[in-house]
């Protein structure tokens, strides 16, 4: 495992991470969110809030309480339209009078090829009510008086996902975290795009990652390399299972994920399915019928 710092991670209590950066942990711990969602307050005086978090009234009060007297929120930036990141955005916006900035709504940035593939299941956690006031494109620069962010559009976990580079660190949302791998569940999730997005993050040569969940990642390159290796290893297992007779996504997951409790197999199946669609796009696997969710998959 790459090194991950052990910080205090107490919900609602602002924590200074470095000059110009505070983190406020939301009170939504779960197997999918880890300790909860990280909201970041960037700058001092006229600040940006990155990922306001889930729609919990106490988290709204915690964010407002984390501001110093006279401090003003200039902008609310949302990494992606999953409820646990975006839901509080309109409520915070109406309290502080700042615009909500994101790549787009929950349908933005999706793989257009997936629309032609029929029902792919998925859709977990998407905030379809989310509407940014302003949209930002890939490589856009967002600036405040004492901070400057570069937007990197990083679809893969979610179509409208962005990472934000600040000095030599990156706010990595749910694209890259220290404590867990990312969920990639089609059609919102796209394994082909996810791998490309990891490569783009690696090219930034960031020192540290500030993820959407869990503690900061102190060695960004080591963790990103580990995430790439993990996915390539999983892909190799799936290709081997296809060579050994193939099967439906659920069958392949049961054969590959022999060490997970049965309750986690549906999530593992979503992950295998994402890999299968990626292998199909690369002409390395094909489904025996149009109903890819249930189809038998075989090697090409
Ligand atoms: Zn997410």
PDB file of N, CA and C and ligand atoms in Angstrom, residues 80 82 85 157 174, ligand 1:
ATOM      1  N   UNK A  80     -18.067  15.887  -8.851  1.00  0.00           N
ATOM      2  CA  UNK A  80     -18.962  15.067  -9.681  1.00  0.00           C
ATOM      3  C   UNK A  80     -20.324  14.958  -9.018  1.00  0.00           C
ATOM      4  N   UNK A  82     -22.424  12.886  -7.739  1.00  0.00           N
ATOM      5  CA  UNK A  82     -22.904  11.827  -6.852  1.00  0.00           C
ATOM      6  C   UNK A  82     -23.418  12.524  -5.593  1.00  0.00           C
ATOM      7  N   UNK A  85     -21.384  14.059  -2.799  1.00  0.00           N
ATOM      8  CA  UNK A  85     -20.513  15.200  -3.091  1.00  0.00           C
ATOM      9  C   UNK A  85     -21.302  16.467  -3.427  1.00  0.00           C
ATOM     10  N   UNK A 157     -14.959   7.153 -13.073  1.00  0.00           N
ATOM     11  CA  UNK A 157     -15.864   6.875 -11.948  1.00  0.00           C
ATOM     12  C   UNK A 157     -17.235   7.461 -12.249  1.00  0.00           C
ATOM     13  N   UNK A 174     -13.308  11.188  -6.370  1.00  0.00           N
ATOM     14  CA  UNK A 174     -13.413   9.725  -6.242  1.00  0.00           C
ATOM     15  C   UNK A 174     -12.608   9.010  -7.327  1.00  0.00           C
TER      16      UNK A 174
HETATM   17 ZN1  LIG B   1     -18.682   9.255  -6.424  1.00  0.00          ZN
END
